């Protein structure tokens, strides 16, 4: 199964993407901040990453 890492500072966007992608059969990993969650990216090695480019 493909794993998708979603990084967004807005909880509503994370939840929406989680629901939509999970329904399509993807394994979704959620993260809040880009810098801190780069470690998560390195550890999980997802197939795809969805990233909010405008985060504080």
mmCIF file as gemmi writes it, N, C-alpha and C atoms, coordinates in Angstrom:
data_model
loop_
_atom_site.group_PDB
_atom_site.id
_atom_site.type_symbol
_atom_site.label_atom_id
_atom_site.label_alt_id
_atom_site.label_comp_id
_atom_site.label_asym_id
_atom_site.label_entity_id
_atom_site.label_seq_id
_atom_site.pdbx_PDB_ins_code
_atom_site.Cartn_x
_atom_site.Cartn_y
_atom_site.Cartn_z
_atom_site.occupancy
_atom_site.B_iso_or_equiv
_atom_site.pdbx_formal_charge
_atom_site.auth_seq_id
_atom_site.auth_asym_id
_atom_site.pdbx_PDB_model_num
ATOM 1 N N . UNK Axp A 1 ? 0.842 -1.18 0 1 0 ? 1 A 1
ATOM 2 C CA . UNK Axp A 1 ? 0 0 0 1 0 ? 1 A 1
ATOM 3 C C . UNK Axp A 1 ? 0.886 1.242 0 1 0 ? 1 A 1
ATOM 4 N N . UNK Axp A 2 ? 0.511 2.235 -0.763 1 0 ? 2 A 1
ATOM 5 C CA . UNK Axp A 2 ? 1.267 3.488 -0.834 1 0 ? 2 A 1
ATOM 6 C C . UNK Axp A 2 ? 1.033 4.33 0.412 1 0 ? 2 A 1
ATOM 7 N N . UNK Axp A 3 ? 2.106 4.94 0.887 1 0 ? 3 A 1
ATOM 8 C CA . UNK Axp A 3 ? 2.03 5.79 2.066 1 0 ? 3 A 1
ATOM 9 C C . UNK Axp A 3 ? 2.211 7.244 1.647 1 0 ? 3 A 1
ATOM 10 N N . UNK Axp A 4 ? 1.334 8.111 2.179 1 0 ? 4 A 1
ATOM 11 C CA . UNK Axp A 4 ? 1.379 9.532 1.864 1 0 ? 4 A 1
ATOM 12 C C . UNK Axp A 4 ? 1.585 10.306 3.157 1 0 ? 4 A 1
ATOM 13 N N . UNK Axp A 5 ? 2.598 11.158 3.172 1 0 ? 5 A 1
ATOM 14 C CA . UNK Axp A 5 ? 2.86 12.041 4.305 1 0 ? 5 A 1
ATOM 15 C C . UNK Axp A 5 ? 2.236 13.396 3.996 1 0 ? 5 A 1
ATOM 16 N N . UNK Axp A 6 ? 1.322 13.841 4.861 1 0 ? 6 A 1
ATOM 17 C CA . UNK Axp A 6 ? 0.66 15.139 4.702 1 0 ? 6 A 1
ATOM 18 C C . UNK Axp A 6 ? 1.206 16.069 5.778 1 0 ? 6 A 1
ATOM 19 N N . UNK Axp A 7 ? 1.825 17.182 5.349 1 0 ? 7 A 1
ATOM 20 C CA . UNK Axp A 7 ? 2.348 18.176 6.288 1 0 ? 7 A 1
ATOM 21 C C . UNK Axp A 7 ? 1.616 19.493 6.052 1 0 ? 7 A 1
ATOM 22 N N . UNK Axp A 8 ? 0.841 19.912 7.055 1 0 ? 8 A 1
ATOM 23 C CA . UNK Axp A 8 ? 0.089 21.165 6.966 1 0 ? 8 A 1
ATOM 24 C C . UNK Axp A 8 ? -0.141 21.68 8.377 1 0 ? 8 A 1
ATOM 25 N N . UNK Axp A 9 ? -0.046 22.994 8.562 1 0 ? 9 A 1
ATOM 26 C CA . UNK Axp A 9 ? -0.243 23.565 9.887 1 0 ? 9 A 1
ATOM 27 C C . UNK Axp A 9 ? -1.716 23.743 10.242 1 0 ? 9 A 1
ATOM 28 N N . UNK Axp A 10 ? -2.619 23.593 9.276 1 0 ? 10 A 1
ATOM 29 C CA . UNK Axp A 10 ? -4.05 23.74 9.528 1 0 ? 10 A 1
ATOM 30 C C . UNK Axp A 10 ? -4.683 22.366 9.736 1 0 ? 10 A 1
ATOM 31 N N . UNK Axp A 11 ? -5.247 22.179 10.927 1 0 ? 11 A 1
ATOM 32 C CA . UNK Axp A 11 ? -5.812 20.886 11.285 1 0 ? 11 A 1
ATOM 33 C C . UNK Axp A 11 ? -6.941 20.478 10.342 1 0 ? 11 A 1
ATOM 34 N N . UNK Axp A 12 ? -7.767 21.42 9.931 1 0 ? 12 A 1
ATOM 35 C CA . UNK Axp A 12 ? -8.879 21.111 9.033 1 0 ? 12 A 1
ATOM 36 C C . UNK Axp A 12 ? -8.414 20.534 7.705 1 0 ? 12 A 1
ATOM 37 N N . UNK Axp A 13 ? -7.353 21.083 7.158 1 0 ? 13 A 1
ATOM 38 C CA . UNK Axp A 13 ? -6.795 20.589 5.894 1 0 ? 13 A 1
ATOM 39 C C . UNK Axp A 13 ? -6.221 19.191 6.087 1 0 ? 13 A 1
ATOM 40 N N . UNK Axp A 14 ? -5.486 19.001 7.184 1 0 ? 14 A 1
ATOM 41 C CA . UNK Axp A 14 ? -4.933 17.661 7.471 1 0 ? 14 A 1
ATOM 42 C C . UNK Axp A 14 ? -6.047 16.627 7.587 1 0 ? 14 A 1
ATOM 43 N N . UNK Axp A 15 ? -7.093 16.971 8.322 1 0 ? 15 A 1
ATOM 44 C CA . UNK Axp A 15 ? -8.201 16.031 8.507 1 0 ? 15 A 1
ATOM 45 C C . UNK Axp A 15 ? -8.901 15.717 7.191 1 0 ? 15 A 1
ATOM 46 N N . UNK Axp A 16 ? -9.116 16.733 6.373 1 0 ? 16 A 1
ATOM 47 C CA . UNK Axp A 16 ? -9.767 16.535 5.078 1 0 ? 16 A 1
ATOM 48 C C . UNK Axp A 16 ? -8.946 15.606 4.187 1 0 ? 16 A 1
ATOM 49 N N . UNK Axp A 17 ? -7.662 15.893 4.069 1 0 ? 17 A 1
ATOM 50 C CA . UNK Axp A 17 ? -6.801 15.053 3.236 1 0 ? 17 A 1
ATOM 51 C C . UNK Axp A 17 ? -6.702 13.635 3.788 1 0 ? 17 A 1
ATOM 52 N N . UNK Axp A 18 ? -6.668 13.509 5.097 1 0 ? 18 A 1
ATOM 53 C CA . UNK Axp A 18 ? -6.628 12.186 5.727 1 0 ? 18 A 1
ATOM 54 C C . UNK Axp A 18 ? -7.868 11.379 5.34 1 0 ? 18 A 1
ATOM 55 N N . UNK Axp A 19 ? -9.037 11.975 5.47 1 0 ? 19 A 1
ATOM 56 C CA . UNK Axp A 19 ? -10.287 11.267 5.125 1 0 ? 19 A 1
ATOM 57 C C . UNK Axp A 19 ? -10.33 10.887 3.654 1 0 ? 19 A 1
ATOM 58 N N . UNK Axp A 20 ? -10.025 11.849 2.79 1 0 ? 20 A 1
ATOM 59 C CA . UNK Axp A 20 ? -10.107 11.591 1.349 1 0 ? 20 A 1
ATOM 60 C C . UNK Axp A 20 ? -9.12 10.517 0.896 1 0 ? 20 A 1
ATOM 61 N N . UNK Axp A 21 ? -7.889 10.634 1.339 1 0 ? 21 A 1
ATOM 62 C CA . UNK Axp A 21 ? -6.859 9.692 0.898 1 0 ? 21 A 1
ATOM 63 C C . UNK Axp A 21 ? -7.054 8.31 1.515 1 0 ? 21 A 1
ATOM 64 N N . UNK Axp A 22 ? -7.485 8.263 2.766 1 0 ? 22 A 1
ATOM 65 C CA . UNK Axp A 22 ? -7.743 6.972 3.418 1 0 ? 22 A 1
ATOM 66 C C . UNK Axp A 22 ? -8.867 6.226 2.715 1 0 ? 22 A 1
ATOM 67 N N . UNK Axp A 23 ? -9.897 6.948 2.304 1 0 ? 23 A 1
ATOM 68 C CA . UNK Axp A 23 ? -11.015 6.317 1.578 1 0 ? 23 A 1
ATOM 69 C C . UNK Axp A 23 ? -10.563 5.717 0.255 1 0 ? 23 A 1
ATOM 70 N N . UNK Axp A 24 ? -9.532 6.295 -0.323 1 0 ? 24 A 1
ATOM 71 C CA . UNK Axp A 24 ? -8.997 5.778 -1.588 1 0 ? 24 A 1
ATOM 72 C C . UNK Axp A 24 ? -8.02 4.628 -1.366 1 0 ? 24 A 1
ATOM 73 N N . UNK Axp A 25 ? -7.782 4.281 -0.102 1 0 ? 25 A 1
ATOM 74 C CA . UNK Axp A 25 ? -6.943 3.132 0.193 1 0 ? 25 A 1
ATOM 75 C C . UNK Axp A 25 ? -5.493 3.429 0.518 1 0 ? 25 A 1
ATOM 76 N N . UNK Axp A 26 ? -5.146 4.702 0.655 1 0 ? 26 A 1
ATOM 77 C CA . UNK Axp A 26 ? -3.769 5.064 0.981 1 0 ? 26 A 1
ATOM 78 C C . UNK Axp A 26 ? -3.551 5.05 2.489 1 0 ? 26 A 1
ATOM 79 N N . UNK Axp A 27 ? -2.335 4.748 2.893 1 0 ? 27 A 1
ATOM 80 C CA . UNK Axp A 27 ? -1.946 4.877 4.29 1 0 ? 27 A 1
ATOM 81 C C . UNK Axp A 27 ? -1.454 6.309 4.459 1 0 ? 27 A 1
ATOM 82 N N . UNK Axp A 28 ? -2.071 7.052 5.374 1 0 ? 28 A 1
ATOM 83 C CA . UNK Axp A 28 ? -1.777 8.476 5.536 1 0 ? 28 A 1
ATOM 84 C C . UNK Axp A 28 ? -1.067 8.715 6.869 1 0 ? 28 A 1
ATOM 85 N N . UNK Axp A 29 ? 0.021 9.478 6.809 1 0 ? 29 A 1
ATOM 86 C CA . UNK Axp A 29 ? 0.738 9.917 8.006 1 0 ? 29 A 1
ATOM 87 C C . UNK Axp A 29 ? 0.607 11.433 8.052 1 0 ? 29 A 1
ATOM 88 N N . UNK Axp A 30 ? 0.152 11.961 9.191 1 0 ? 30 A 1
ATOM 89 C CA . UNK Axp A 30 ? -0.075 13.399 9.327 1 0 ? 30 A 1
ATOM 90 C C . UNK Axp A 30 ? 1.031 14.055 10.143 1 0 ? 30 A 1
ATOM 91 N N . UNK Axp A 31 ? 1.391 15.268 9.735 1 0 ? 31 A 1
ATOM 92 C CA . UNK Axp A 31 ? 2.412 16.036 10.44 1 0 ? 31 A 1
ATOM 93 C C . UNK Axp A 31 ? 2.015 17.51 10.433 1 0 ? 31 A 1
ATOM 94 N N . UNK Axp A 32 ? 2.529 18.253 11.421 1 0 ? 32 A 1
ATOM 95 C CA . UNK Axp A 32 ? 2.12 19.646 11.614 1 0 ? 32 A 1
ATOM 96 C C . UNK Axp A 32 ? 3.115 20.661 11.083 1 0 ? 32 A 1
ATOM 97 N N . UNK Axp A 33 ? 4.41 20.44 11.294 1 0 ? 33 A 1
ATOM 98 C CA . UNK Axp A 33 ? 5.39 21.454 10.906 1 0 ? 33 A 1
ATOM 99 C C . UNK Axp A 33 ? 6.463 20.865 10.005 1 0 ? 33 A 1
ATOM 100 N N . UNK Axp A 34 ? 6.836 21.607 9.008 1 0 ? 34 A 1
ATOM 101 C CA . UNK Axp A 34 ? 7.796 21.116 8.03 1 0 ? 34 A 1
ATOM 102 C C . UNK Axp A 34 ? 9.167 20.799 8.59 1 0 ? 34 A 1
ATOM 103 N N . UNK Axp A 35 ? 9.773 21.735 9.302 1 0 ? 35 A 1
ATOM 104 C CA . UNK Axp A 35 ? 11.145 21.55 9.788 1 0 ? 35 A 1
ATOM 105 C C . UNK Axp A 35 ? 11.239 20.375 10.754 1 0 ? 35 A 1
ATOM 106 N N . UNK Axp A 36 ? 10.347 20.35 11.725 1 0 ? 36 A 1
ATOM 107 C CA . UNK Axp A 36 ? 10.367 19.298 12.737 1 0 ? 36 A 1
ATOM 108 C C . UNK Axp A 36 ? 10.045 17.928 12.139 1 0 ? 36 A 1
ATOM 109 N N . UNK Axp A 37 ? 9.179 17.906 11.173 1 0 ? 37 A 1
ATOM 110 C CA . UNK Axp A 37 ? 8.721 16.635 10.628 1 0 ? 37 A 1
ATOM 111 C C . UNK Axp A 37 ? 9.571 16.119 9.474 1 0 ? 37 A 1
ATOM 112 N N . UNK Axp A 38 ? 10.656 16.792 9.158 1 0 ? 38 A 1
ATOM 113 C CA . UNK Axp A 38 ? 11.603 16.225 8.197 1 0 ? 38 A 1
ATOM 114 C C . UNK Axp A 38 ? 12.187 14.921 8.738 1 0 ? 38 A 1
ATOM 115 N N . UNK Axp A 39 ? 12.314 14.847 10.061 1 0 ? 39 A 1
ATOM 116 C CA . UNK Axp A 39 ? 12.771 13.6 10.684 1 0 ? 39 A 1
ATOM 117 C C . UNK Axp A 39 ? 11.771 12.481 10.412 1 0 ? 39 A 1
ATOM 118 N N . UNK Axp A 40 ? 10.491 12.821 10.493 1 0 ? 40 A 1
ATOM 119 C CA . UNK Axp A 40 ? 9.438 11.844 10.209 1 0 ? 40 A 1
ATOM 120 C C . UNK Axp A 40 ? 9.537 11.375 8.764 1 0 ? 40 A 1
ATOM 121 N N . UNK Axp A 41 ? 9.801 12.306 7.858 1 0 ? 41 A 1
ATOM 122 C CA . UNK Axp A 41 ? 9.96 11.955 6.448 1 0 ? 41 A 1
ATOM 123 C C . UNK Axp A 41 ? 11.12 10.977 6.26 1 0 ? 41 A 1
ATOM 124 N N . UNK Axp A 42 ? 12.21 11.258 6.898 1 0 ? 42 A 1
ATOM 125 C CA . UNK Axp A 42 ? 13.388 10.38 6.768 1 0 ? 42 A 1
ATOM 126 C C . UNK Axp A 42 ? 13.138 8.999 7.364 1 0 ? 42 A 1
ATOM 127 N N . UNK Axp A 43 ? 12.377 8.959 8.455 1 0 ? 43 A 1
ATOM 128 C CA . UNK Axp A 43 ? 12.106 7.685 9.119 1 0 ? 43 A 1
ATOM 129 C C . UNK Axp A 43 ? 11.062 6.868 8.358 1 0 ? 43 A 1
ATOM 130 N N . UNK Axp A 44 ? 9.979 7.506 7.936 1 0 ? 44 A 1
ATOM 131 C CA . UNK Axp A 44 ? 8.866 6.807 7.292 1 0 ? 44 A 1
ATOM 132 C C . UNK Axp A 44 ? 9.132 6.477 5.823 1 0 ? 44 A 1
ATOM 133 N N . UNK Axp A 45 ? 9.878 7.342 5.143 1 0 ? 45 A 1
ATOM 134 C CA . UNK Axp A 45 ? 10.149 7.183 3.708 1 0 ? 45 A 1
ATOM 135 C C . UNK Axp A 45 ? 8.855 6.976 2.915 1 0 ? 45 A 1
ATOM 136 N N . UNK Axp A 46 ? 7.932 7.96 2.962 1 0 ? 46 A 1
ATOM 137 C CA . UNK Axp A 46 ? 6.658 7.813 2.255 1 0 ? 46 A 1
ATOM 138 C C . UNK Axp A 46 ? 6.854 7.806 0.742 1 0 ? 46 A 1
ATOM 139 N N . UNK Axp A 47 ? 5.857 7.273 0.049 1 0 ? 47 A 1
ATOM 140 C CA . UNK Axp A 47 ? 5.889 7.256 -1.414 1 0 ? 47 A 1
ATOM 141 C C . UNK Axp A 47 ? 5.606 8.643 -1.985 1 0 ? 47 A 1
ATOM 142 N N . UNK Axp A 48 ? 4.759 9.404 -1.274 1 0 ? 48 A 1
ATOM 143 C CA . UNK Axp A 48 ? 4.36 10.743 -1.722 1 0 ? 48 A 1
ATOM 144 C C . UNK Axp A 48 ? 4.281 11.644 -0.493 1 0 ? 48 A 1
ATOM 145 N N . UNK Axp A 49 ? 4.596 12.932 -0.701 1 0 ? 49 A 1
ATOM 146 C CA . UNK Axp A 49 ? 4.456 13.907 0.37 1 0 ? 49 A 1
ATOM 147 C C . UNK Axp A 49 ? 3.627 15.073 -0.15 1 0 ? 49 A 1
ATOM 148 N N . UNK Axp A 50 ? 2.607 15.47 0.632 1 0 ? 50 A 1
ATOM 149 C CA . UNK Axp A 50 ? 1.794 16.645 0.328 1 0 ? 50 A 1
ATOM 150 C C . UNK Axp A 50 ? 2.183 17.688 1.362 1 0 ? 50 A 1
ATOM 151 N N . UNK Axp A 51 ? 2.674 18.837 0.887 1 0 ? 51 A 1
ATOM 152 C CA . UNK Axp A 51 ? 3.25 19.837 1.78 1 0 ? 51 A 1
ATOM 153 C C . UNK Axp A 51 ? 2.622 21.201 1.536 1 0 ? 51 A 1
ATOM 154 N N . UNK Axp A 52 ? 2.207 21.858 2.618 1 0 ? 52 A 1
ATOM 155 C CA . UNK Axp A 52 ? 1.738 23.238 2.56 1 0 ? 52 A 1
ATOM 156 C C . UNK Axp A 52 ? 2.977 24.122 2.439 1 0 ? 52 A 1
ATOM 157 N N . UNK Axp A 53 ? 3.077 24.873 1.368 1 0 ? 53 A 1
ATOM 158 C CA . UNK Axp A 53 ? 4.266 25.699 1.142 1 0 ? 53 A 1
ATOM 159 C C . UNK Axp A 53 ? 4.268 26.991 1.947 1 0 ? 53 A 1
ATOM 160 N N . UNK Axp A 54 ? 3.101 27.397 2.454 1 0 ? 54 A 1
ATOM 161 C CA . UNK Axp A 54 ? 3.009 28.647 3.215 1 0 ? 54 A 1
ATOM 162 C C . UNK Axp A 54 ? 2.699 28.336 4.673 1 0 ? 54 A 1
ATOM 163 N N . UNK Axp A 55 ? 3.725 27.91 5.384 1 0 ? 55 A 1
ATOM 164 C CA . UNK Axp A 55 ? 3.568 27.633 6.815 1 0 ? 55 A 1
ATOM 165 C C . UNK Axp A 55 ? 4.487 28.564 7.587 1 0 ? 55 A 1
ATOM 166 N N . UNK Axp A 56 ? 4.077 28.894 8.826 1 0 ? 56 A 1
ATOM 167 C CA . UNK Axp A 56 ? 4.945 29.758 9.645 1 0 ? 56 A 1
ATOM 168 C C . UNK Axp A 56 ? 6.244 29.064 10.01 1 0 ? 56 A 1
